[in-house]
Coordinates of C-alpha atoms and ligand atoms in Angstrom, one line a residue:
M1390 CA 106.9 47.3 82.4
Q1391 CA 109.3 44.3 82.5
K1392 CA 110.7 43.7 85.9
A1393 CA 114.4 43.2 86.0
A1394 CA 115.9 41.0 88.7
S1395 CA 118.7 43.0 90.2
D1396 CA 121.5 41.5 92.2
S1397 CA 119.6 41.8 95.4
G1398 CA 116.5 40.1 93.8
G1399 CA 114.6 43.4 94.3
T1400 CA 112.3 45.1 91.9
M1401 CA 112.9 47.9 89.5
A1402 CA 112.1 51.2 91.2
E1403 CA 111.8 53.8 88.5
I1404 CA 109.9 56.8 89.9
Q1405 CA 107.8 59.0 87.6
L1406 CA 106.4 62.3 88.6
R1407 CA 103.8 63.4 86.0
K1408 CA 102.9 67.1 86.2
V1409 CA 102.8 66.9 90.0
N1410 CA 101.5 70.0 91.8
K1411 CA 101.1 70.9 95.5
R1412 CA 99.0 73.8 96.4
W1413 CA 97.7 75.1 99.7
G1414 CA 94.9 77.5 98.9
S1415 CA 96.3 79.9 96.3
F1416 CA 99.9 79.2 97.4
V1417 CA 101.9 77.0 95.0
G1418 CA 104.5 74.9 96.9
V1419 CA 105.4 72.6 93.9
D1420 CA 104.6 73.7 90.4
N1421 CA 104.3 71.1 87.6
F1422 CA 107.1 68.8 88.6
D1423 CA 107.6 66.4 85.7
L1424 CA 110.5 64.0 85.8
T1425 CA 111.4 60.3 85.4
I1426 CA 113.9 59.1 88.0
A1427 CA 115.7 56.0 86.7
D1428 CA 116.0 52.8 88.6
Q1429 CA 119.0 53.0 90.9
E1430 CA 119.6 56.6 90.1
F1431 CA 120.9 59.0 92.8
L1432 CA 118.8 62.1 92.2
V1433 CA 119.5 65.3 94.3
L1434 CA 116.9 68.0 94.8
L1435 CA 118.7 71.3 95.3
G1436 CA 117.5 74.7 96.0
P1437 CA 117.1 77.5 98.6
S1438 CA 114.9 77.3 101.7
G1439 CA 111.3 77.1 100.9
C1440 CA 111.6 76.1 97.2
G1441 CA 109.6 72.9 97.6
K1442 CA 112.2 70.1 98.1
T1443 CA 110.8 68.5 101.2
T1444 CA 107.2 68.8 99.8
T1445 CA 108.3 67.0 96.6
M1446 CA 109.9 64.2 98.7
R1447 CA 106.9 63.9 101.1
M1448 CA 104.6 63.5 98.1
I1449 CA 106.8 60.6 96.8
A1450 CA 106.7 59.0 100.3
G1451 CA 103.0 59.5 100.6
L1452 CA 103.2 61.8 103.6
E1453 CA 101.6 64.6 101.6
D1454 CA 98.9 64.3 98.9
A1455 CA 99.6 65.7 95.5
T1456 CA 97.0 68.4 94.6
D1457 CA 97.2 67.0 91.0
G1458 CA 99.4 64.9 88.8
E1459 CA 100.5 61.3 89.1
I1460 CA 103.2 59.7 91.1
I1461 CA 104.3 56.3 89.6
I1462 CA 106.7 53.9 91.3
D1463 CA 107.7 50.7 89.5
G1464 CA 105.0 51.3 86.9
K1465 CA 102.2 51.6 89.5
V1466 CA 100.3 54.8 90.2
V1467 CA 100.8 55.2 94.0
N1468 CA 98.8 58.4 94.6
D1469 CA 96.2 56.5 96.7
L1470 CA 98.7 54.2 98.4
D1471 CA 99.5 54.7 102.1
P1472 CA 103.2 55.5 102.9
K1473 CA 103.6 52.0 104.4
D1474 CA 102.5 50.4 101.1
R1475 CA 105.0 52.3 98.9
D1476 CA 108.1 50.4 99.9
V1477 CA 110.1 53.6 100.4
A1478 CA 112.4 54.3 103.4
M1479 CA 112.8 57.9 104.5
V1480 CA 115.7 59.4 106.4
F1481 CA 115.0 62.7 108.1
Q1482 CA 117.3 65.5 109.2
S1483 CA 116.1 65.1 112.8
Y1484 CA 117.0 61.3 113.0
G1485 CA 113.7 60.4 114.6
L1486 CA 115.2 57.7 116.9
Y1487 CA 113.4 56.1 119.8
P1488 CA 115.3 57.4 122.9
N1489 CA 114.5 54.5 125.2
M1490 CA 115.6 51.8 122.7
N1491 CA 119.2 51.0 122.2
V1492 CA 120.8 51.1 118.7
Y1493 CA 120.1 47.5 118.0
E1494 CA 116.4 47.8 118.8
N1495 CA 116.1 51.1 116.9
I1496 CA 117.5 49.5 113.7
R1497 CA 115.4 46.4 114.2
F1498 CA 112.1 48.4 114.8
P1499 CA 111.0 48.5 111.1
L1500 CA 111.4 44.8 110.8
K1501 CA 109.0 44.3 113.7
V1502 CA 106.5 46.8 112.4
R1503 CA 106.6 45.1 109.0
K1504 CA 106.2 41.6 110.5
V1505 CA 109.4 40.3 109.0
P1506 CA 110.0 36.7 110.4
E1507 CA 111.9 37.0 113.6
A1508 CA 114.5 34.5 112.5
E1509 CA 115.8 37.0 109.9
H1510 CA 116.1 40.0 112.3
D1511 CA 119.5 39.4 113.8
E1512 CA 121.3 38.9 110.6
R1513 CA 119.7 41.9 108.9
V1514 CA 120.3 44.2 111.8
R1515 CA 123.9 43.2 112.0
R1516 CA 124.4 43.5 108.2
A1517 CA 122.9 47.0 108.2
S1518 CA 124.8 48.2 111.3
A1519 CA 128.1 46.9 109.8
M1520 CA 127.5 48.9 106.6
V1521 CA 127.5 52.1 108.6
E1522 CA 130.2 51.0 111.1
L1523 CA 128.0 50.9 114.2
D1524 CA 128.8 47.3 115.3
D1525 CA 130.5 48.5 118.5
F1526 CA 127.5 50.7 119.5
L1527 CA 124.6 48.3 119.3
H1528 CA 123.9 48.4 123.1
R1529 CA 124.0 52.2 123.4
K1530 CA 121.0 54.5 123.7
P1531 CA 120.7 57.4 121.3
A1532 CA 121.6 59.9 124.1
E1533 CA 124.9 58.1 124.4
L1534 CA 125.9 58.7 120.8
S1535 CA 127.4 61.6 118.9
G1536 CA 125.4 63.4 116.2
G1537 CA 127.2 61.5 113.4
Q1538 CA 126.6 58.2 115.1
R1539 CA 122.9 59.0 115.5
Q1540 CA 122.7 59.9 111.9
R1541 CA 124.2 56.5 111.0
V1542 CA 121.6 54.7 113.1
A1543 CA 118.9 56.5 111.1
L1544 CA 120.6 55.4 107.9
A1545 CA 120.9 51.8 109.2
R1546 CA 117.2 51.8 110.1
A1547 CA 116.4 52.7 106.5
I1548 CA 118.9 50.2 105.1
V1549 CA 117.6 47.3 107.2
R1550 CA 114.2 47.5 105.4
E1551 CA 115.9 46.8 102.0
P1552 CA 113.4 49.3 100.4
N1553 CA 113.0 50.0 96.7
V1554 CA 113.5 53.7 97.2
F1555 CA 115.5 55.8 99.6
L1556 CA 114.3 59.3 100.4
M1557 CA 116.8 61.4 102.4
D1558 CA 115.9 64.9 103.5
E1559 CA 119.1 66.9 104.5
P1560 CA 120.5 63.9 106.4
L1561 CA 123.8 65.6 107.0
S1562 CA 122.7 69.0 108.1
N1563 CA 123.1 68.4 111.8
L1564 CA 126.7 67.2 111.5
D1565 CA 129.8 69.4 111.8
A1566 CA 131.8 70.1 108.6
K1567 CA 134.3 67.3 108.9
L1568 CA 131.7 64.6 109.8
R1569 CA 129.6 65.9 106.9
V1570 CA 132.3 65.1 104.5
S1571 CA 133.0 61.6 105.8
T1572 CA 129.3 60.7 106.1
R1573 CA 128.7 62.1 102.6
A1574 CA 131.4 59.7 101.3
Q1575 CA 129.7 56.9 103.2
I1576 CA 126.3 57.6 101.7
K1577 CA 127.8 57.7 98.2
N1578 CA 129.5 54.3 98.8
L1579 CA 126.3 52.8 100.3
S1580 CA 124.1 53.9 97.4
H1581 CA 126.6 52.3 95.0
E1582 CA 126.5 49.0 97.0
L1583 CA 122.8 48.9 97.7
K1584 CA 121.8 49.9 94.1
V1585 CA 118.6 51.5 95.4
T1586 CA 116.9 54.5 93.7
T1587 CA 117.7 57.5 95.9
V1588 CA 116.1 60.9 96.1
Y1589 CA 118.2 63.2 98.3
V1590 CA 117.3 66.7 99.4
T1591 CA 119.9 69.4 100.2
H1592 CA 120.4 73.1 99.9
D1593 CA 124.2 72.6 99.8
Q1594 CA 125.4 72.7 96.3
I1595 CA 128.7 70.9 97.1
E1596 CA 126.7 67.9 98.5
A1597 CA 124.6 67.9 95.3
M1598 CA 127.6 68.0 93.0
T1599 CA 129.5 65.3 94.9
L1600 CA 126.6 62.8 95.4
A1601 CA 124.3 63.1 92.4
D1602 CA 123.9 61.2 89.2
R1603 CA 121.6 64.1 88.3
V1604 CA 120.7 67.3 90.1
V1605 CA 117.3 69.0 90.0
V1606 CA 117.7 72.7 90.8
M1607 CA 114.5 74.2 92.1
K1608 CA 113.3 77.8 92.9
Q1609 CA 109.9 78.8 94.3
G1610 CA 108.4 75.4 93.5
K1611 CA 109.6 75.4 89.9
V1612 CA 112.3 73.2 88.4
Q1613 CA 115.0 75.4 86.9
Q1614 CA 117.2 72.7 85.4
V1615 CA 117.8 69.0 85.5
G1616 CA 121.2 67.6 84.6
T1617 CA 124.4 65.9 85.6
P1618 CA 126.6 67.9 88.0
T1619 CA 128.8 68.7 85.0
D1620 CA 125.8 69.9 82.9
I1621 CA 124.6 72.3 85.5
Y1622 CA 128.1 73.5 86.3
D1623 CA 129.2 74.0 82.7
H1624 CA 125.9 74.9 81.1
P1625 CA 123.6 76.6 83.7
A1626 CA 120.2 77.2 82.1
N1627 CA 119.7 80.6 83.7
T1628 CA 121.3 83.1 86.0
F1629 CA 119.7 81.6 89.0
V1630 CA 121.4 78.2 88.5
A1631 CA 124.6 80.0 87.6
S1632 CA 124.6 82.0 90.8
F1633 CA 123.6 78.9 92.9
I1634 CA 126.2 76.4 91.8
G1635 CA 129.9 76.7 92.4
S1636 CA 132.0 78.3 95.2
P1637 CA 132.3 81.1 94.5
A1638 CA 129.2 81.3 92.3
M1639 CA 129.6 82.2 88.6
N1640 CA 130.6 85.9 88.1
L1641 CA 127.7 87.8 86.4
M1642 CA 128.3 91.1 84.8
E1643 CA 125.7 93.3 83.1
G1644 CA 126.5 95.1 79.9
E1645 CA 125.8 95.5 76.2
L1646 CA 126.5 93.2 73.3
R1647 CA 127.2 95.0 70.0
A1648 CA 128.4 93.1 66.9
G1649 CA 129.9 90.4 69.2
T1650 CA 131.7 92.7 71.6
F1651 CA 130.5 92.8 75.2
T1652 CA 131.1 96.0 77.0
G1653 CA 130.3 97.0 80.6
D1654 CA 132.0 98.6 83.6
N1655 CA 135.8 97.8 83.4
V1656 CA 135.2 95.1 80.8
S1657 CA 135.4 94.7 77.0
I1658 CA 135.4 91.2 75.4
S1659 CA 135.2 90.6 71.6
G1660 CA 134.4 87.6 69.6
L1661 CA 131.2 86.6 71.3
T1662 CA 128.1 85.3 69.5
G1663 CA 124.6 86.6 70.4
P1664 CA 122.0 89.2 69.7
D1665 CA 122.8 92.9 70.1
G1666 CA 121.4 94.5 73.2
P1667 CA 121.6 94.3 77.0
V1668 CA 123.0 90.9 78.2
T1669 CA 124.5 89.4 81.3
L1670 CA 128.0 87.9 80.9
G1671 CA 128.9 85.0 83.1
F1672 CA 132.2 83.3 83.7
R1673 CA 133.8 81.3 86.5
A1674 CA 136.6 82.5 88.8
E1675 CA 138.8 79.6 87.8
D1676 CA 138.4 80.1 84.1
A1677 CA 139.8 83.6 84.0
A1678 CA 143.6 84.3 84.4
L1679 CA 145.7 87.2 85.5
A1680 CA 147.2 89.1 82.6
T1681 CA 150.9 89.7 83.4
D1682 CA 151.2 92.5 80.8
G1683 CA 148.1 94.4 82.2
A1684 CA 146.3 93.9 78.9
G1685 CA 143.3 91.7 79.9
Q1686 CA 139.7 92.2 79.0
I1687 CA 138.8 93.2 82.6
T1688 CA 140.9 95.8 84.4
A1689 CA 139.7 96.8 87.9
P1690 CA 140.8 97.6 91.4
I1691 CA 141.1 94.8 94.0
Y1692 CA 138.2 94.8 96.5
T1693 CA 139.5 91.9 98.6
I1694 CA 142.1 89.2 98.5
E1695 CA 141.6 85.8 100.2
L1696 CA 144.2 83.2 100.7
L1697 CA 142.6 79.8 100.3
G1698 CA 145.8 77.7 100.6
D1699 CA 145.6 76.0 97.2
A1700 CA 144.9 79.3 95.4
T1701 CA 144.5 83.0 96.0
M1702 CA 141.0 84.4 95.4
L1703 CA 140.9 88.0 94.1
T1704 CA 137.7 90.0 94.1
V1705 CA 137.8 93.1 92.0
R1706 CA 135.2 95.9 91.8
A1707 CA 134.0 96.5 88.3
G1708 CA 131.6 99.4 88.6
R1709 CA 128.8 98.3 90.9
Q1710 CA 129.7 94.6 90.4
L1711 CA 132.1 92.4 92.3
V1712 CA 134.0 89.8 90.2
S1713 CA 136.2 87.0 91.5
V1714 CA 139.2 85.5 89.9
K1715 CA 141.3 82.6 91.1
A1716 CA 145.0 83.3 91.0
H1717 CA 148.1 81.3 91.8
K1718 CA 148.5 80.4 95.4
E1719 CA 151.6 82.6 95.7
F1720 CA 149.9 85.7 94.2
R1721 CA 150.0 88.7 96.6
A1722 CA 148.7 92.2 96.1
A1723 CA 147.1 95.0 98.2
I1724 CA 143.5 96.1 98.3
G1725 CA 143.0 98.9 95.8
D1726 CA 145.8 97.7 93.4
M1727 CA 144.7 97.6 89.8
V1728 CA 144.8 94.1 88.2
S1729 CA 144.0 93.0 84.7
F1730 CA 142.8 89.5 83.7
T1731 CA 141.9 87.6 80.6
V1732 CA 138.5 86.1 80.0
P1733 CA 138.8 83.8 77.0
V1734 CA 135.7 83.6 74.7
P1735 CA 135.1 79.9 75.1
I1736 CA 134.6 80.2 78.8
C1737 CA 132.0 83.0 78.6
H1738 CA 128.3 82.4 79.1
L1739 CA 125.7 84.9 78.0
F1740 CA 122.2 85.3 79.5
D1741 CA 119.2 87.3 78.5
Q1742 CA 119.1 90.2 80.9
Q1743 CA 115.3 90.2 81.2
S1744 CA 114.5 86.5 81.5
G1745 CA 117.8 85.4 82.9
M1746 CA 117.8 82.5 80.4
R1747 CA 121.0 81.2 78.8
I1748 CA 121.8 82.4 75.3
D1749 CA 123.7 79.6 73.6
Q1750 CA 127.0 80.5 72.0
Q1751 CA 126.2 78.6 68.8
P1752 CA 124.5 81.0 66.4
G1753 CA 120.7 80.4 66.1
M1754 CA 120.5 78.2 69.2
R1755 CA 118.7 79.6 72.1
V1756 CA 117.6 77.6 75.1
A1757 CA 113.8 77.9 75.4
A1758 CA 112.4 79.5 78.5
T1759 CA 110.5 77.1 80.7
Ligands
ATP838 N1 101.3 72.6 105.3 C1 101.6 73.7 104.6 N2 100.8 74.7 104.4 C2 101.1 75.8 103.7 N3 102.4 76.0 103.1 C3 103.3 75.1 103.3 C4 103.0 73.9 104.1 N4 104.1 73.1 104.1 C5 105.0 73.8 103.4 N5 104.5 75.0 102.9 C6 105.3 76.0 102.1 O1 105.7 75.4 100.9 C7 107.0 75.9 100.5 C8 107.9 74.7 100.3 O2 108.2 74.1 101.5 P1 109.3 72.9 101.7 O3 109.2 72.4 103.0 O4 109.0 71.9 100.6 O5 110.6 73.7 101.4 P2 112.1 73.2 101.3 O6 112.6 73.4 99.9 O7 112.2 71.8 101.9 O8 112.9 74.2 102.3 P3 114.0 74.0 103.4 O9 115.3 74.0 102.7 O10 113.8 75.2 104.3 O11 113.7 72.7 104.2 C9 107.4 76.8 101.6 O12 107.2 78.1 101.2 C10 106.5 76.4 102.8 O13 106.3 77.5 103.7
MG839 MG1 113.0 71.0 103.6

């Protein structure tokens, strides 16, 4: 592969995972992970606890051997390379700072280990610390810092190496909600400035949506969908992705499709396209609207009403299923009141009830099961 000289004079860092598996005995931690991560891409691995995110990242870093499959960085198979020879910098959730070194020495440490000429150290440490706004804390020990500041030291220590690849495993999970939002913004800005291929692990779907060029949604070691945040939000490949992305998650209602009409508890929607039989209907809370005349496609009693400030979230009980609808912020009603809302056909998603796979709304098009 042709090497492209980037602004920083660095190398291309495309990462290819070719049918990568990780097994411990008969337990499959990562199942046939196959993906090319583009140079400078910000890729997020998203999924519930235990789905194989950290394991995938540790295999890229070389901290874990792949049971089979190939890992290729910058055109070279790296399966047999030690972590230190892979030119990747990893940021862990637990910071991993040296308690008896001050911030300056913590950031400088990778340069010493890698025998970077001493004359370069000061400039590189100061450049990295400035990027994460730690200039005023260089003399402090980690114990004298807040969680957010420690997290930024860990980031600076990765930045100072000027690696080809950044691997970040839930780097924000120790921070409180407000710091998480500001540090998230800082990471996004940094990745844009540094132009480094980044693989970022999280189980927080909002973090994934806000940071990623592409998101990989995983479940029990298997990739469920790879796409841009818009792809996975607007066209979830299956009910798992639909129920994992979005706050609240997509409404899912079980029912029957007959000649284009979906019927289920408290719901009837005509004009849909799909095979007759049992299906799962999906739609997002913000895509439905209250019907003022009481003549919507769903009519059901209010289960709960939540004031969010910018909107009022209504949850109704349709048979055994709870369904959420976003209403105007001034909307008020009591629990138990009947409400009716419209669910326009273009915002409806249909899924196969058995496999959970998406049934595309264009006739004849069906997304293949993976
Ligand atoms: N050394 C090991 N031996 C056996 N099983 C392991 C080992 N390491 C991890 N696992 C299992 O592999 C699966 C994936 O673990 P992994 O750490 O990749 O999950 P994760 O997606 O990062 O989850 P979390 O969000 O909780 O960090 C889990 O079920 C875990 O118990
Ligand atoms: Mg993990």
